[in-house]
C-alpha cells in the first residue's frame, strides 16, 4: 500500500508512523510517502488521521504502476526531456566500451553531426569471461568527464558492481545498471540516493515483475528518475544473441508509468538487422533507443559484431524519421 501523509505531519511523527507500519518512506514535495507490502489492503487505523490519500495495490509493482500514477513520468536528462507528454524518443549512442580518447572523441563528433545529446560508453564491463577486455575503469570515466566538459553531453555509463559505484555516480549523468547487475540491491539502493537518472536493463532471465520490482528499489528510496531498458531475453533460439521482447515492452507501456528504452544492439547481437529493429522500436513509440556504434567496429574490444560503423549509424538514423513522423514521435 502507498500512503501519502498530510503536509502538516512533522518529520518525527512521519518516521514514527513509518516504523509502526513497517513501511519504507521518502519525502517529496513537502510530504512523506510511505510504502508497505502490497499484501496490505486496509490502512492502519492509527495512520488514517495523518493520511491524505492511500492506494491499495495489487502487487509489489507499486510506485511504478499505472494504478498509482496513470501518467507517464517525465524525466529531464540535461537539455533533453523524455516521457510525460513530450512524445520524445531519445537516441543514445556510443561504443560498447570506451577504448581511447581518440575513439571517444570520434564518437562525440558523431553525436554532434546528428544534434544528439546523450553519449554512452562502458568503463566497467560485465564480461562473461575474466580473460576478455574488462574496460578502462576510472581512466575511462575521466576521459568521459573530459568529453562532457568539452561537448556538454549527458554521459551514460554502467556500474558493474559495488566497488566502483561512487565513481560511476560522480562521473555519469545517467547511471546504467546492466542486465547482470540489476539484481544487486546495494547498487540499486545507492542509485536511489544519488538523485541521478537511472537506466535499468532487464536481466536476460528476468520476468517483467522482477524487472519492475528492481525499479521499485530505486523509486522507493526517493529517486523518481528511473527508465526501464529492454535489451533481449534468453529463449531457446540460438541464431540471435537474445530475443528482443516487444510483447514485454507493450506490457510495460500499458502497466507502468516509467519511460521505456529499447536496446536492439544487445538483443540481436549482430549489426545486420539493427536498422530494421530500430525502426520497429520507433514504430512502437518508445521513449528512447540505445544503439552501439564505433568508429571501427572491426577493432572493437567488446561487442564487435553488433556495433554500427558511423556510415551505418547515419543511414539507420536517417531512416527513422519517416517512421517517427508516422507515429508522432520526435527523435532527439
Ligand atoms: C552494454 O550496454 O554494453 C551492456 C553490457 O549491456 P547489458 O547489461 O544489457 O548486457
Ligand atoms: Mn555492449
Coordinates of N, CA and C in Angstrom, one line a residue, residues 3-10 13 16-17 20 43 45-53:
X3 N 0.9 5.2 0.9 CA 0.2 6.2 1.8 C 0.9 7.6 1.6
X4 N 0.1 8.6 1.3 CA 0.6 9.9 1.3 C 0.2 10.6 2.6
X5 N 1.2 11.0 3.4 CA 0.9 11.7 4.6 C 0.5 13.1 4.3
X6 N -0.2 13.7 5.3 CA -0.5 15.2 5.1 C 0.8 16.0 5.2
X7 N 0.8 17.1 4.6 CA 2.0 18.0 4.6 C 2.3 18.5 6.0
X8 N 1.2 18.6 6.8 CA 1.3 19.1 8.2 C 2.0 18.1 9.2
X9 N 2.2 16.8 8.7 CA 2.8 15.8 9.6 C 4.3 16.1 9.8
X10 N 4.8 16.2 11.0 CA 6.2 16.6 11.2 C 7.1 15.4 10.8
X13 N 7.1 12.7 13.5 CA 5.8 11.9 13.5 C 5.8 10.9 12.3
X16 N 7.9 8.0 12.9 CA 7.3 7.1 13.9 C 6.2 6.3 13.2
X17 N 5.4 7.0 12.4 CA 4.3 6.2 11.7 C 4.8 5.2 10.8
X20 N 5.9 2.2 12.8 CA 4.8 1.4 13.3 C 4.2 0.6 12.2
X43 N -5.8 0.5 5.3 CA -4.9 1.4 6.0 C -5.0 1.2 7.5
X45 N -5.6 1.9 11.3 CA -6.4 2.9 11.9 C -5.6 4.0 12.5
X46 N -4.4 3.7 13.1 CA -3.7 4.8 13.8 C -3.0 5.7 12.7
X47 N -2.9 5.3 11.5 CA -2.3 6.1 10.4 C -3.3 7.0 9.7
X48 N -4.5 6.5 9.7 CA -5.6 7.2 8.9 C -5.7 8.7 9.2
X49 N -5.7 9.2 10.4 CA -5.9 10.6 10.6 C -4.8 11.5 10.0
X50 N -3.6 10.8 9.8 CA -2.5 11.6 9.3 C -2.3 11.5 7.7
X51 N -3.2 10.7 7.1 CA -3.0 10.4 5.7 C -3.9 11.3 4.8
X52 N -3.4 11.7 3.7 CA -4.1 12.5 2.7 C -4.8 11.6 1.7
X53 N -4.0 10.5 1.4 CA -4.5 9.6 0.3 C -3.8 8.2 0.6

